Amino acid sequence: TTEAEGHVVGLVADGASVERVVAGMDVAIVTDRTPFYGESGGQVGDTGVITGYHDLHITVADTHKRADDLTVHQGRVDAGTLSVGDSVTLSVDAARRDAVRANHSATHLLHSALRRTLGRHVAQKGSLVAPDRLRFDFAHPKGMSEAEVRAVEEAVNERIRKNAPVGSHVTTPDQAEKEGAVALFGEKYGDAVRVLAMGGEDDNGAPYSMELCGGTHVDRTGDIALFKILAETAVGGGVRRLEAVTGDAARHYFEEREARLEEAAERLKARPEEVPERLDQLLEERRRLADEVADLRRRLAAGGGGGGPETRDVGGVTYAPQLLEGVPPKDLKGLADEMKKKIGSGVVALVTVNEGKVSLVVGVTEDRTDRLDAVTLVRAGAQAVGGKGGGGRPDMAQAGGPDGANASAALQAIEETLQS
């Protein structure tokens, strides 16, 4: 139920037991009976109000379990006064409770769907059942494939669509085990346990899901309305996590996704169903333009279509230095090869700056590698911009450095090394 009458049997304020509380005070309240569910088994505690004589109004922000079966209402006195022994009306936020119930029942269906899809080794390792979402941790040695996620999601929704009644009965732990009920490892159970069955019957005539549980649940699986898995991630070694939504939260999820799709379609000037094809066209166009830009950069760096790159004579060696802008480091070696062909004989040095860091490549034509080493030259350039090392072959070497502001110093250092 979501409403009940009760008597106050204990009050705690500021960490001490008290006989009376007044407006403005935060208080923990224990009553002789209550419809409020205290947080346990992964299900969050109920919220709501407690009212009574003399305009008493208390907002209950959370409910907890203490000392095994003691339900404690955490709240604030908005108006009136409350004393031990007073009669009160306890009212749970029913809409919030309904959302929690839907998520809790969906968790049971999810557990069964996982065991039937991935294997009987799947075991619950933790959960969160809140009004706006659910989270389920389970033992499984590897990540789920997209097909497995979709299969589990569809299995849960199939059981929701059956709108089968949710049944429960109280029995002993031994009898529950004989009936095939799933118990949570490490959970403490008393002499009497509640067995919850839902989802209708499977192909063998057994309940689709049957677990020990003391939480709140829907009356029929159709009350869950809709189930959507949002994410599948790793928690730790051999433990995976699924996050999902149900009911209105699931509907809002699809509405938001639809709105985003329609916005994308509008920007692409296409119908929603044409968005993937239009994106493929744009990506292909982008790839083609990128190739054209890269080709233009190579041509410009190599001297365009004119007389080739600018060169100078350094100790009888043709030297072609180039400080480039907007050229990715991965393109430097290809540019160096083209420039080597342009100059015929000599040394080319290319420097580019990206995000403040220098990348440089030195190329030596084959006829000069008997006395000139590209690795030695590129290391000299790297040292000038704060870099260390550099490597490659005698005819082509690459290095870098952090001092992008002095990129031209790398070209000067290479030239000085040629002169020595």
Short mmCIF file of C-alpha atoms in Angstrom, two decimals:
data_model
loop_
_atom_site.label_atom_id
_atom_site.label_comp_id
_atom_site.label_asym_id
_atom_site.label_seq_id
_atom_site.Cartn_x
_atom_site.Cartn_y
_atom_site.Cartn_z
CA THR A 1 0.00 0.00 0.00
CA THR A 2 1.02 3.65 -0.24
CA GLU A 3 -0.88 5.01 2.77
CA ALA A 4 -1.33 3.84 6.35
CA GLU A 5 -2.03 5.02 9.89
CA GLY A 6 0.62 4.56 12.55
CA HIS A 7 1.90 5.66 15.94
CA VAL A 8 5.26 7.29 16.57
CA VAL A 9 7.49 5.05 18.70
CA GLY A 10 10.78 6.91 18.33
CA LEU A 11 12.28 10.26 17.26
CA VAL A 12 15.93 11.13 16.69
CA ALA A 13 17.18 14.69 16.11
CA ASP A 14 20.83 15.84 16.02
CA GLY A 15 21.93 12.30 16.79
CA ALA A 16 19.96 12.01 20.02
CA SER A 17 16.68 10.43 21.01
CA VAL A 18 14.05 13.10 21.70
CA GLU A 19 10.43 13.17 22.80
CA ARG A 20 9.28 16.05 20.59
CA VAL A 21 10.25 17.90 17.39
CA VAL A 22 8.99 21.20 15.96
CA ALA A 23 8.90 23.01 12.61
CA GLY A 24 12.29 23.52 11.00
CA MET A 25 13.93 20.45 12.55
CA ASP A 26 15.42 17.49 10.67
CA VAL A 27 14.26 14.23 12.21
CA ALA A 28 14.43 10.46 11.94
CA ILE A 29 11.05 8.89 12.69
CA VAL A 30 10.13 5.31 13.62
CA THR A 31 6.50 4.24 13.64
CA ASP A 32 4.82 1.01 14.70
CA ARG A 33 3.71 0.38 11.11
CA THR A 34 4.45 2.04 7.78
CA PRO A 35 3.80 1.74 4.04
CA PHE A 36 7.26 3.22 3.30
CA TYR A 37 9.91 0.93 1.79
CA GLY A 38 13.36 1.35 3.35
CA GLU A 39 16.34 1.27 1.02
CA SER A 40 17.58 -2.31 0.66
CA GLY A 41 18.30 -4.94 -1.96
CA GLY A 42 19.34 -2.24 -4.41
CA GLN A 43 15.94 -0.52 -4.29
CA VAL A 44 15.99 3.11 -3.18
CA GLY A 45 13.89 4.17 -0.21
CA ASP A 46 10.45 5.73 -0.59
CA THR A 47 9.73 9.44 -0.26
CA GLY A 48 6.46 11.11 0.70
CA VAL A 49 4.81 12.94 3.61
CA ILE A 50 3.73 12.33 7.19
CA THR A 51 0.76 14.34 8.44
CA GLY A 52 -1.15 14.58 11.71
CA TYR A 53 -2.97 16.75 14.18
CA HIS A 54 -2.27 20.47 14.68
CA ASP A 55 -1.37 20.95 10.99
CA LEU A 56 1.60 18.58 11.21
CA HIS A 57 3.37 18.20 7.87
CA ILE A 58 6.68 16.39 7.45
CA THR A 59 8.42 15.87 4.10
CA VAL A 60 10.07 12.45 4.01
CA ALA A 61 13.17 12.72 1.80
CA ASP A 62 14.39 9.14 2.23
CA THR A 63 13.67 5.90 4.05
CA HIS A 64 16.25 3.41 5.35
CA LYS A 65 16.43 0.00 6.94
CA ARG A 66 18.23 -0.12 10.28
CA ALA A 67 18.92 -3.04 12.64
CA ASP A 68 17.70 -5.55 10.01
CA ASP A 69 13.97 -4.74 9.96
CA LEU A 70 13.60 -1.27 11.49
CA THR A 71 12.21 1.28 9.00
CA VAL A 72 13.49 4.82 9.60
CA HIS A 73 11.90 7.82 7.87
CA GLN A 74 14.33 10.71 7.28
CA GLY A 75 12.48 14.00 7.02
CA ARG A 76 12.05 17.64 7.92
CA VAL A 77 9.21 19.13 9.93
CA ASP A 78 7.60 21.72 7.65
CA ALA A 79 4.82 22.68 10.05
CA GLY A 80 3.35 21.70 13.41
CA THR A 81 4.86 19.55 16.14
CA LEU A 82 5.35 15.80 16.58
CA SER A 83 5.76 13.81 19.79
CA VAL A 84 6.41 10.17 20.62
CA GLY A 85 3.05 8.40 20.85
CA ASP A 86 1.26 10.65 18.33
CA SER A 87 -0.98 9.15 15.65
CA VAL A 88 0.07 10.03 12.11
CA THR A 89 -0.86 9.33 8.51
CA LEU A 90 2.04 8.11 6.36
CA SER A 91 1.66 8.69 2.62
CA VAL A 92 4.15 7.43 0.03
CA ASP A 93 4.74 9.37 -3.20
CA ALA A 94 2.69 6.93 -5.28
CA ALA A 95 3.88 8.07 -8.72
CA ARG A 96 7.51 7.69 -7.69
CA ARG A 97 6.76 4.29 -6.14
CA ASP A 98 5.14 3.15 -9.41
CA ALA A 99 8.26 4.10 -11.36
CA VAL A 100 10.47 2.26 -8.86
CA ARG A 101 8.22 -0.82 -9.00
CA ALA A 102 8.46 -0.92 -12.79
CA ASN A 103 12.26 -0.72 -12.70
CA HIS A 104 12.51 -3.38 -9.99
CA SER A 105 10.32 -5.85 -11.86
CA ALA A 106 12.27 -5.11 -15.06
CA THR A 107 15.45 -5.99 -13.16
CA HIS A 108 14.06 -9.46 -12.41
CA LEU A 109 13.08 -10.01 -16.04
CA LEU A 110 16.52 -8.73 -17.11
CA HIS A 111 18.30 -11.17 -14.79
CA SER A 112 16.36 -14.10 -16.25
CA ALA A 113 16.89 -12.91 -19.83
CA LEU A 114 20.64 -12.65 -19.24
CA ARG A 115 20.83 -16.18 -17.82
CA ARG A 116 18.83 -17.55 -20.74
CA THR A 117 20.88 -15.64 -23.35
CA LEU A 118 24.43 -15.76 -21.97
CA GLY A 119 24.31 -18.88 -19.78
CA ARG A 120 23.45 -20.07 -16.29
CA HIS A 121 26.78 -18.74 -14.97
CA VAL A 122 25.28 -15.24 -14.95
CA ALA A 123 24.72 -14.13 -11.35
CA GLN A 124 23.66 -10.79 -9.93
CA LYS A 125 26.55 -8.86 -8.35
CA GLY A 126 24.75 -5.65 -7.49
CA SER A 127 21.91 -3.41 -8.56
CA LEU A 128 20.32 0.00 -8.27
CA VAL A 129 16.57 0.42 -8.61
CA ALA A 130 15.64 4.10 -8.76
CA PRO A 131 12.54 5.86 -10.12
CA ASP A 132 14.32 7.16 -13.23
CA ARG A 133 16.62 4.24 -14.11
CA LEU A 134 17.95 0.83 -13.18
CA ARG A 135 21.45 -0.56 -13.02
CA PHE A 136 22.32 -4.25 -12.96
CA ASP A 137 25.77 -5.75 -12.31
CA PHE A 138 26.34 -9.40 -13.19
CA ALA A 139 29.07 -11.99 -13.51
CA HIS A 140 30.16 -12.56 -17.10
CA PRO A 141 33.72 -13.04 -18.40
CA LYS A 142 33.54 -10.69 -21.41
CA GLY A 143 31.64 -7.79 -22.90
CA MET A 144 28.29 -8.45 -24.54
CA SER A 145 28.04 -8.12 -28.30
CA GLU A 146 25.54 -5.74 -29.82
CA ALA A 147 23.47 -8.73 -30.93
CA GLU A 148 23.43 -10.13 -27.38
CA VAL A 149 22.34 -6.79 -25.92
CA ARG A 150 19.51 -6.52 -28.45
CA ALA A 151 18.46 -10.14 -27.80
CA VAL A 152 18.25 -9.54 -24.04
CA GLU A 153 16.36 -6.29 -24.56
CA GLU A 154 13.83 -7.96 -26.86
CA ALA A 155 13.39 -10.89 -24.46
CA VAL A 156 12.47 -8.51 -21.64
CA ASN A 157 10.08 -6.54 -23.83
CA GLU A 158 8.45 -9.76 -25.01
CA ARG A 159 7.69 -10.66 -21.37
CA ILE A 160 6.37 -7.15 -20.76
CA ARG A 161 4.00 -7.46 -23.73
CA LYS A 162 2.60 -10.71 -22.32
CA ASN A 163 1.17 -8.61 -19.46
CA ALA A 164 1.30 -11.69 -17.24
CA PRO A 165 0.38 -11.27 -13.56
CA VAL A 166 3.16 -11.04 -10.98
CA GLY A 167 2.70 -13.62 -8.25
CA SER A 168 4.27 -13.95 -4.83
CA HIS A 169 4.12 -16.25 -1.83
CA VAL A 170 5.97 -16.67 1.43
CA THR A 171 7.75 -19.91 2.24
CA THR A 172 10.92 -21.28 3.82
CA PRO A 173 14.33 -20.84 2.17
CA ASP A 174 14.62 -24.62 1.67
CA GLN A 175 11.24 -24.86 -0.02
CA ALA A 176 12.04 -21.84 -2.20
CA GLU A 177 15.24 -23.56 -3.35
CA LYS A 178 13.28 -26.70 -4.21
CA GLU A 179 10.88 -24.59 -6.28
CA GLY A 180 13.85 -23.25 -8.28
CA ALA A 181 13.83 -19.68 -6.97
CA VAL A 182 17.03 -17.72 -7.54
CA ALA A 183 18.64 -16.38 -4.36
CA LEU A 184 21.26 -13.65 -4.27
CA PHE A 185 24.72 -14.83 -3.25
CA GLY A 186 25.78 -13.34 0.09
CA GLU A 187 22.27 -12.14 0.97
CA LYS A 188 21.00 -13.03 4.45
CA TYR A 189 17.57 -14.65 4.54
CA GLY A 190 15.37 -15.36 7.55
CA ASP A 191 13.13 -18.31 8.33
CA ALA A 192 10.49 -16.99 5.91
CA VAL A 193 11.21 -15.67 2.42
CA ARG A 194 9.11 -14.07 -0.28
CA VAL A 195 9.20 -15.77 -3.67
CA LEU A 196 8.34 -13.57 -6.62
CA ALA A 197 7.37 -15.09 -9.98
CA MET A 198 6.77 -13.06 -13.14
CA GLY A 199 6.92 -13.06 -16.93
CA GLY A 200 4.50 -15.89 -17.49
CA GLU A 201 5.72 -19.41 -18.23
CA ASP A 202 8.69 -20.43 -20.32
CA ASP A 203 8.67 -23.23 -22.91
CA ASN A 204 8.99 -25.81 -20.12
CA GLY A 205 5.99 -24.52 -18.20
CA ALA A 206 8.12 -22.96 -15.44
CA PRO A 207 7.93 -19.30 -14.37
CA TYR A 208 10.11 -17.16 -16.66
CA SER A 209 11.55 -15.44 -13.59
CA MET A 210 11.43 -16.64 -9.98
CA GLU A 211 13.55 -14.97 -7.31
CA LEU A 212 13.62 -14.29 -3.60
CA CYS A 213 12.80 -10.61 -3.10
CA GLY A 214 11.24 -8.31 -0.54
CA GLY A 215 10.98 -5.23 -2.77
CA THR A 216 8.02 -3.54 -4.39
CA HIS A 217 6.84 -4.76 -7.79
CA VAL A 218 4.21 -4.23 -10.47
CA ASP A 219 0.92 -6.17 -10.49
CA ARG A 220 1.34 -7.23 -14.14
CA THR A 221 4.40 -7.10 -16.40
CA GLY A 222 2.54 -4.81 -18.80
CA ASP A 223 2.72 -2.09 -16.12
CA ILE A 224 6.43 -1.77 -16.99
CA ALA A 225 5.32 -0.60 -20.46
CA LEU A 226 8.72 -0.47 -22.18
CA PHE A 227 12.32 -1.48 -21.50
CA LYS A 228 15.42 0.04 -23.10
CA ILE A 229 19.09 -0.78 -22.42
CA LEU A 230 21.21 2.38 -22.50
CA ALA A 231 24.72 1.05 -21.89
CA GLU A 232 26.77 -2.10 -21.30
CA THR A 233 30.12 -1.56 -19.58
CA ALA A 234 32.78 -3.26 -17.45
CA VAL A 235 32.79 -2.79 -13.68
CA GLY A 236 35.77 -4.99 -12.82
CA GLY A 237 37.29 -8.36 -13.54
CA GLY A 238 34.52 -10.65 -14.73
CA VAL A 239 31.71 -8.23 -13.82
CA ARG A 240 29.62 -6.33 -16.38
CA ARG A 241 27.04 -3.58 -15.90
CA LEU A 242 23.83 -2.83 -17.77
CA GLU A 243 22.01 0.48 -17.40
CA ALA A 244 18.42 0.75 -18.56
CA VAL A 245 15.17 2.70 -18.35
CA THR A 246 11.52 1.74 -18.41
CA GLY A 247 8.09 3.33 -18.83
CA ASP A 248 8.02 7.11 -19.21
CA ALA A 249 11.81 7.35 -18.93
CA ALA A 250 12.15 4.97 -21.90
CA ARG A 251 9.53 6.92 -23.85
CA HIS A 252 11.35 10.20 -23.14
CA TYR A 253 14.60 8.56 -24.32
CA PHE A 254 13.06 7.65 -27.68
CA GLU A 255 11.42 11.06 -28.02
CA GLU A 256 14.77 12.77 -27.47
CA ARG A 257 16.50 10.48 -29.97
CA GLU A 258 13.76 11.15 -32.52
CA ALA A 259 14.09 14.91 -31.99
CA ARG A 260 17.85 14.70 -32.55
CA LEU A 261 17.33 12.66 -35.71
CA GLU A 262 14.82 15.18 -37.04
CA GLU A 263 17.20 18.03 -36.26
CA ALA A 264 20.03 16.24 -38.09
CA ALA A 265 17.73 15.58 -41.05
CA GLU A 266 16.73 19.24 -41.20
CA ARG A 267 20.37 20.36 -41.21
CA LEU A 268 21.19 17.82 -43.90
CA LYS A 269 18.10 18.86 -45.88
CA ALA A 270 16.95 15.25 -46.02
CA ARG A 271 14.18 13.07 -44.66
CA PRO A 272 15.01 11.22 -41.39
CA GLU A 273 15.23 7.87 -43.18
CA GLU A 274 17.74 9.40 -45.65
CA VAL A 275 20.17 10.60 -42.95
CA PRO A 276 22.57 7.59 -43.09
CA GLU A 277 22.86 7.79 -46.89
CA ARG A 278 23.36 11.57 -46.77
CA LEU A 279 26.05 11.20 -44.12
CA ASP A 280 27.86 8.63 -46.26
CA GLN A 281 27.82 11.11 -49.14
CA LEU A 282 29.21 13.90 -46.97
CA LEU A 283 31.94 11.67 -45.53
CA GLU A 284 32.97 10.59 -49.03
CA GLU A 285 33.02 14.22 -50.13
CA ARG A 286 35.09 15.15 -47.10
CA ARG A 287 37.57 12.35 -47.84
CA ARG A 288 37.88 13.48 -51.46
CA LEU A 289 38.44 17.11 -50.45
CA ALA A 290 41.01 16.07 -47.85
CA ASP A 291 42.90 14.15 -50.53
CA GLU A 292 42.80 17.20 -52.82
CA VAL A 293 44.06 19.48 -50.05
CA ALA A 294 46.86 17.07 -49.20
CA ASP A 295 47.84 16.92 -52.87
CA LEU A 296 47.88 20.73 -53.13
CA ARG A 297 50.03 20.97 -50.02
CA ARG A 298 52.48 18.50 -51.47
CA ARG A 299 52.65 20.46 -54.72
CA LEU A 300 53.13 23.78 -52.94
CA ALA A 301 55.81 22.36 -50.65
CA ALA A 302 57.60 20.84 -53.63
CA GLY A 303 57.57 24.13 -55.53
CA GLY A 304 54.13 24.04 -57.13
CA GLY A 305 54.04 23.70 -60.87
CA GLY A 306 56.89 26.19 -61.41
CA GLY A 307 60.61 25.85 -61.17
CA GLY A 308 60.68 23.66 -58.11
CA PRO A 309 61.41 24.42 -54.45
CA GLU A 310 63.68 27.25 -53.35
CA THR A 311 67.22 26.02 -52.81
CA ARG A 312 70.59 27.36 -51.77
CA ASP A 313 74.14 26.11 -52.13
CA VAL A 314 75.65 25.07 -48.80
CA GLY A 315 79.25 23.89 -49.06
CA GLY A 316 78.68 22.57 -52.54
CA VAL A 317 75.44 20.80 -51.58
CA THR A 318 72.02 21.84 -52.82
CA TYR A 319 69.89 22.53 -49.71
CA ALA A 320 66.10 22.94 -49.91
CA PRO A 321 64.61 24.03 -46.55
CA GLN A 322 60.85 24.47 -46.16
CA LEU A 323 58.86 25.77 -43.18
CA LEU A 324 55.31 24.55 -43.79
CA GLU A 325 51.97 25.59 -42.31
CA GLY A 326 48.97 23.33 -41.78
CA VAL A 327 50.74 20.19 -43.00
CA PRO A 328 50.17 17.04 -40.87
CA PRO A 329 53.42 15.39 -39.70
CA LYS A 330 52.42 12.14 -41.43
CA ASP A 331 52.65 13.89 -44.83
CA LEU A 332 56.25 15.08 -44.40
CA LYS A 333 58.03 11.99 -45.68
CA GLY A 334 55.94 11.89 -48.85
CA LEU A 335 56.67 15.59 -49.47
CA ALA A 336 60.37 15.01 -48.86
CA ASP A 337 60.45 12.23 -51.47
CA GLU A 338 58.81 14.50 -54.05
CA MET A 339 61.22 17.36 -53.29
CA LYS A 340 64.21 15.05 -53.60
CA LYS A 341 63.05 14.23 -57.10
CA LYS A 342 62.67 17.95 -57.86
CA ILE A 343 66.18 18.95 -56.79
CA GLY A 344 67.84 15.86 -58.24
CA SER A 345 70.81 15.94 -55.88
CA GLY A 346 71.15 17.35 -52.38
CA VAL A 347 69.31 17.67 -49.08
CA VAL A 348 65.71 18.64 -48.29
CA ALA A 349 64.50 19.63 -44.84
CA LEU A 350 60.83 20.07 -43.98
CA VAL A 351 59.48 21.51 -40.73
CA THR A 352 55.84 21.85 -39.62
CA VAL A 353 54.24 22.98 -36.36
CA ASN A 354 51.10 21.36 -34.91
CA GLU A 355 49.68 22.34 -31.52
CA GLY A 356 52.94 24.04 -30.60
CA LYS A 357 55.13 21.02 -31.34
CA VAL A 358 57.67 20.76 -34.15
CA SER A 359 57.90 17.84 -36.56
CA LEU A 360 60.79 17.70 -39.03
CA VAL A 361 61.99 15.41 -41.78
CA VAL A 362 65.32 15.41 -43.59
CA GLY A 363 65.82 13.66 -46.92
CA VAL A 364 69.15 13.05 -48.66
CA THR A 365 69.30 12.03 -52.32
CA GLU A 366 70.92 8.67 -53.02
CA ASP A 367 74.05 10.12 -54.59
CA ARG A 368 74.83 12.10 -51.39
CA THR A 369 74.35 9.37 -48.76
CA ASP A 370 78.02 8.35 -49.02
CA ARG A 371 79.01 11.44 -46.99
CA LEU A 372 75.74 12.90 -45.69
CA ASP A 373 73.49 11.17 -43.14
CA ALA A 374 69.83 12.20 -42.79
CA VAL A 375 69.74 10.89 -39.19
CA THR A 376 72.64 13.14 -38.12
CA LEU A 377 71.07 16.15 -39.80
CA VAL A 378 67.56 15.61 -38.35
CA ARG A 379 68.98 15.21 -34.84
CA ALA A 380 70.75 18.53 -35.15
CA GLY A 381 67.46 20.15 -36.15
CA ALA A 382 65.59 18.49 -33.28
CA GLN A 383 68.08 19.74 -30.69
CA ALA A 384 67.48 23.31 -31.85
CA VAL A 385 63.79 23.02 -30.89
CA GLY A 386 64.25 21.14 -27.61
CA GLY A 387 63.93 17.64 -29.03
CA LYS A 388 65.98 14.55 -28.39
CA GLY A 389 66.91 11.72 -30.68
CA GLY A 390 65.37 11.14 -34.06
CA GLY A 391 65.77 8.19 -36.36
CA GLY A 392 65.44 6.71 -39.77
CA ARG A 393 67.78 5.82 -42.62
CA PRO A 394 70.72 7.68 -44.21
CA ASP A 395 68.38 8.90 -46.97
CA MET A 396 65.31 9.76 -44.80
CA ALA A 397 64.94 10.57 -41.10
CA GLN A 398 62.30 12.14 -38.84
CA ALA A 399 62.32 13.83 -35.43
CA GLY A 400 60.43 16.39 -33.35
CA GLY A 401 60.65 18.91 -30.54
CA PRO A 402 58.42 20.87 -28.16
CA ASP A 403 59.55 24.42 -29.07
CA GLY A 404 57.18 25.36 -31.89
CA ALA A 405 58.00 29.08 -31.57
CA ASN A 406 61.53 28.45 -32.88
CA ALA A 407 60.71 26.10 -35.75
CA SER A 408 62.91 28.02 -38.17
CA ALA A 409 65.89 27.37 -35.87
CA ALA A 410 65.68 23.69 -36.82
CA LEU A 411 66.25 24.52 -40.50
CA GLN A 412 69.16 26.83 -39.56
CA ALA A 413 70.76 24.12 -37.40
CA ILE A 414 70.56 21.62 -40.27
CA GLU A 415 72.20 24.14 -42.59
CA GLU A 416 75.01 24.78 -40.09
CA THR A 417 75.59 21.03 -39.79
CA LEU A 418 75.93 20.83 -43.57
CA GLN A 419 78.57 23.57 -43.48
CA SER A 420 80.66 21.84 -40.82
#
